[in-house]
Short mmCIF file of C-alpha atoms in Angstrom, two decimals:
data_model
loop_
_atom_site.label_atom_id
_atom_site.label_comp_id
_atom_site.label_asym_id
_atom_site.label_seq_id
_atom_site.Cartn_x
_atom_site.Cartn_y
_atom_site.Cartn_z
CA UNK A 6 -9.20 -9.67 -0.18
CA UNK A 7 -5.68 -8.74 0.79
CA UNK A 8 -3.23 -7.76 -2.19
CA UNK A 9 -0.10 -8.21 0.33
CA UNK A 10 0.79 -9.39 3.81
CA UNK A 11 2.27 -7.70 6.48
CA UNK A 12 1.70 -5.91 9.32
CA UNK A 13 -0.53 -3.63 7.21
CA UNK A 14 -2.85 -6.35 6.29
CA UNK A 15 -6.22 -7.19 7.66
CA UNK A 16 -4.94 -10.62 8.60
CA UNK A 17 -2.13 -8.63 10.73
CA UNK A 18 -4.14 -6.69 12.74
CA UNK A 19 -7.62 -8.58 13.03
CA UNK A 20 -6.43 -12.07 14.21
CA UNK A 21 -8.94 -14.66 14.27
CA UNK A 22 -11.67 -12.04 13.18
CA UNK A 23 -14.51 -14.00 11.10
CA UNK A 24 -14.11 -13.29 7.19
CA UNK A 25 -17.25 -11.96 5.88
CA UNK A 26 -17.09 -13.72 2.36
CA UNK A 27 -14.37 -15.58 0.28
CA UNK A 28 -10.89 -14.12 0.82
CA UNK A 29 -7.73 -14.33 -0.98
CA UNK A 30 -4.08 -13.26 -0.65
CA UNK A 31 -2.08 -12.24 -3.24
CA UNK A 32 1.47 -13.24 -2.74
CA UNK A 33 4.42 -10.86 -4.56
CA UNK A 34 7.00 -13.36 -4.11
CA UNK A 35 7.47 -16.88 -5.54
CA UNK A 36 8.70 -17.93 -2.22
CA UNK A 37 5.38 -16.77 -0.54
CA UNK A 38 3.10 -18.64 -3.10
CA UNK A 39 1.03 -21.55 -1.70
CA UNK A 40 2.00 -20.72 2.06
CA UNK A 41 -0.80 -19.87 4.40
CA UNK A 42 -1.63 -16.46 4.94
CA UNK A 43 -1.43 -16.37 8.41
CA UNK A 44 1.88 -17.68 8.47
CA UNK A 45 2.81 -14.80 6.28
CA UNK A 46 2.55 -12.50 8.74
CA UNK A 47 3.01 -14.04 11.85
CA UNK A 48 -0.56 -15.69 12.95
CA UNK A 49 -1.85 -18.84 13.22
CA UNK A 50 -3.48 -20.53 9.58
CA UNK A 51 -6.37 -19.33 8.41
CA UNK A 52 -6.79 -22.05 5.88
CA UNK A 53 -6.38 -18.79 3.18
CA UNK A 54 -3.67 -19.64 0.89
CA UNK A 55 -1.65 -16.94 -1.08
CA UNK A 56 -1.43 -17.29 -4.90
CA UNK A 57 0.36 -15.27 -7.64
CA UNK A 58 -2.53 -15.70 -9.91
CA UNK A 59 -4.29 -12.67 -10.49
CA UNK A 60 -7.32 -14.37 -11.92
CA UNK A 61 -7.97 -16.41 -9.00
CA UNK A 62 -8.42 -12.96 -7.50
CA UNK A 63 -10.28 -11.22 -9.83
CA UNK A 64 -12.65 -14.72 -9.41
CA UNK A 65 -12.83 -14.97 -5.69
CA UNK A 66 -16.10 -12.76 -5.42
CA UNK A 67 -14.80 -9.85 -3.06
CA UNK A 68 -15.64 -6.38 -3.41
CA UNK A 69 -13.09 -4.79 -1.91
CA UNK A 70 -9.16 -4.68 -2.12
CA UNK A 71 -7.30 -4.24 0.55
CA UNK A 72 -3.64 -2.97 -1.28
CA UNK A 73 -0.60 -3.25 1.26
CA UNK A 74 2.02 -3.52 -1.58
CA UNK A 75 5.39 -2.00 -0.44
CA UNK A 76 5.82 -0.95 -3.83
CA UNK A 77 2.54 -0.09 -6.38
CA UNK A 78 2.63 -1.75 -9.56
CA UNK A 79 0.38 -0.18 -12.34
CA UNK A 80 -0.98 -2.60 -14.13
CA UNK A 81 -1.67 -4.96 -11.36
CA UNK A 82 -3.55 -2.18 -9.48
CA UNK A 83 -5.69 -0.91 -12.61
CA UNK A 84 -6.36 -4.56 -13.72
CA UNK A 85 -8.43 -4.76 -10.01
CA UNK A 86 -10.14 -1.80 -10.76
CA UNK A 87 -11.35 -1.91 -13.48
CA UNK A 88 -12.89 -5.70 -12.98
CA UNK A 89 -15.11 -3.69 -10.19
CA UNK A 90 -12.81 -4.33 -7.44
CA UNK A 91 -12.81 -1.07 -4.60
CA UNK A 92 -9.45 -0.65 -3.62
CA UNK A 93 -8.50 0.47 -0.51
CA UNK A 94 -4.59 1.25 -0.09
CA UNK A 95 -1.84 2.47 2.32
CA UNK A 96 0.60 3.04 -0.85
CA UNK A 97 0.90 6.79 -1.63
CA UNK A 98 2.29 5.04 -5.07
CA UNK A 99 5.86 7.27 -4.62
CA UNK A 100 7.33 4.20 -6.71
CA UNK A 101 5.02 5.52 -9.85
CA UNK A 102 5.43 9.42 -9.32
CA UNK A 103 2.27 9.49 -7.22
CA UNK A 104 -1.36 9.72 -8.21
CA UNK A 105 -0.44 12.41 -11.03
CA UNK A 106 -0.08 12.72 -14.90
CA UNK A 107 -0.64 9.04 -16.88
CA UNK A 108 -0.77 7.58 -13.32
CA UNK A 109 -3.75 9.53 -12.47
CA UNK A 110 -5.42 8.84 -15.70
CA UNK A 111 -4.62 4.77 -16.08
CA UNK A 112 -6.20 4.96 -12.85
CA UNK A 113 -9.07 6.96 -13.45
CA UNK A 114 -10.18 5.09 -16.43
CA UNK A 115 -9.77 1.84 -14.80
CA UNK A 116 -12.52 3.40 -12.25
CA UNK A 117 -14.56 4.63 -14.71
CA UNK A 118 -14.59 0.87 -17.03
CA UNK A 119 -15.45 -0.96 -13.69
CA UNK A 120 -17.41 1.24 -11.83
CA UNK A 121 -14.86 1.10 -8.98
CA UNK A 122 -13.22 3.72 -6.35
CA UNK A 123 -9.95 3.97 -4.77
CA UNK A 124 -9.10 5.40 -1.56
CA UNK A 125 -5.46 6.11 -0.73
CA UNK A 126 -4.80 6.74 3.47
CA UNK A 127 -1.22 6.19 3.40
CA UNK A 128 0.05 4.72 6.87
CA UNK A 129 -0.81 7.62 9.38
CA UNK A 130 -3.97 9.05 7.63
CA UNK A 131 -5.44 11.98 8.38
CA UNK A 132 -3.53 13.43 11.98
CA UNK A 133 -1.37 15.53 11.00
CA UNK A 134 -3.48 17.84 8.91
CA UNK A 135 -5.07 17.67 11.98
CA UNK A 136 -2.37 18.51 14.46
CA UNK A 137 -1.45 21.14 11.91
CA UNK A 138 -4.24 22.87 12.04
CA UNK A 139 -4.91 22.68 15.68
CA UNK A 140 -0.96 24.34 16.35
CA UNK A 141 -1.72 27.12 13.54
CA UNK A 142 -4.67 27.67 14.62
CA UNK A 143 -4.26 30.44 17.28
CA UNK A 144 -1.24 31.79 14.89
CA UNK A 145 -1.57 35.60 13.60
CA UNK A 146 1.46 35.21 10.90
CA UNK A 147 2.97 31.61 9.82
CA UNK A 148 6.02 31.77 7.76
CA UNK A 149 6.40 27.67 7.24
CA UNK A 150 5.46 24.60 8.83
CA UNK A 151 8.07 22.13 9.26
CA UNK A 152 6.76 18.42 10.50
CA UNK A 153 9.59 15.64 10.77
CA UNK A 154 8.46 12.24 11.25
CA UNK A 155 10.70 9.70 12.81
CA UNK A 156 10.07 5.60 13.84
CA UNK A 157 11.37 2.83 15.62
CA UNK A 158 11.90 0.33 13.17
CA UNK A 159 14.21 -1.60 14.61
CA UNK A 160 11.61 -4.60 14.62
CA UNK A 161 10.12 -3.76 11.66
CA UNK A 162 10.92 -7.34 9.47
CA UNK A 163 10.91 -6.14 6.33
CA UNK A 164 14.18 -4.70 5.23
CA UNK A 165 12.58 -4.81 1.47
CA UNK A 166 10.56 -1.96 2.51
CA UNK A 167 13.53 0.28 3.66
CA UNK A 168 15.78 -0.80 0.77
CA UNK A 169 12.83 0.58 -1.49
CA UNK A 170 13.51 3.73 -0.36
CA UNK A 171 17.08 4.17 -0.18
CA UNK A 172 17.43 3.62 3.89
CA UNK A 173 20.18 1.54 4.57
CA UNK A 174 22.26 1.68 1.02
CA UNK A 175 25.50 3.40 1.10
CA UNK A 176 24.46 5.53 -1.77
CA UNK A 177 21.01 6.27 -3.88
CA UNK A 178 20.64 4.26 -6.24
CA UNK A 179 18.82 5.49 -10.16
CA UNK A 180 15.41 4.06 -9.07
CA UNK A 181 15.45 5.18 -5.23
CA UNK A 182 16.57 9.18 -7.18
CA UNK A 183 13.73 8.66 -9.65
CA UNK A 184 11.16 7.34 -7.11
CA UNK A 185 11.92 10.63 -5.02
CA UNK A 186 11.38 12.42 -7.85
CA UNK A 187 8.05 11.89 -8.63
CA UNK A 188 6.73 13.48 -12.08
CA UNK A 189 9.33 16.63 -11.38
#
């Protein structure tokens, strides 16, 4: 099942790829709601329609979540889990502080009630421990590491994504200050 469309989702990057069970797509807009979800992100129908309804989710017989939100919501997340969903994400959950404090522990006991797991890649999992590692390696004394990350997002559709996180607004506003705050 795909919690969110995108470029992120399964639908996104496995066109035409055979489902292996009943699928859903949760849409986080009204506007999205009853569209197709191929349409939502840019391929042909897949006879999948998105819904808003949680429960039609929680009923559709997957066993894994795949969770693209651009921003995490809580309840939404644990309510998955803890009906024996597996989540699999790409959201570091910034928006909530990150996987720490009551976060952490919402989320573990929803795990724990459904006998679920969630794994958390973020977009680019994984490479630049790697890389890291592999440019230290042959390094006698390292005072700091620096890594900048920059992207072309110039077709990136999804301004909602950027606005989340301050890029593009002529000044911070509370929410994009407390997001980068995390639990601080």
């Amino acid at each position: 099942m795909d919690h969110g469309q995108g470029r992120l989702s399964e639908l996104a990057r496995c066109p035409g790829r055979p489902s292996p069970g009943p699928r859903r797509v949760y849409a986080h807009s009204e506007s999205k709601a009853g569209l197709d979800a191929g349409a939502l992100c840019g391929r042909p129908d897949t006879g999948i329609t998105a819904t808003r309804d949680i429960d039609a989710l929680l009923s559709c017989g997957a066993d894994v979540v795949l969770y693209t939100r651009q921003l995490a919501d809580l309840d939404d997340l644990t309510r998955l889990l803890a009906n024996g969903l597996d989540v699999i994400s790409t959201n570091l959950l910034l928006n909530l502080g990150g996987v720490s404090g009551e976060t952490e522990a919402r989320l573990r006991q929803a795990c724990a009630e459904g006998g679920s797991s969630l794994h958390i890649s973020g977009v680019n999992p994984g490479w630049i421990n790697t890389m890291t590692a592999a440019m230290t390696a042959v390094c006698r004394d390292i005072r700091a590491v620096t890594i900048s990350e920059s992207a072309d997002v110039s077709v990136y559709e999804s301004p909602e994504t950027w606005q989340a996180f301050g890029i593009g607004l002529p000044d911070p506003t509370p929410a994009v200050h407390d997001m980068a705050r995390g639990d601080l």
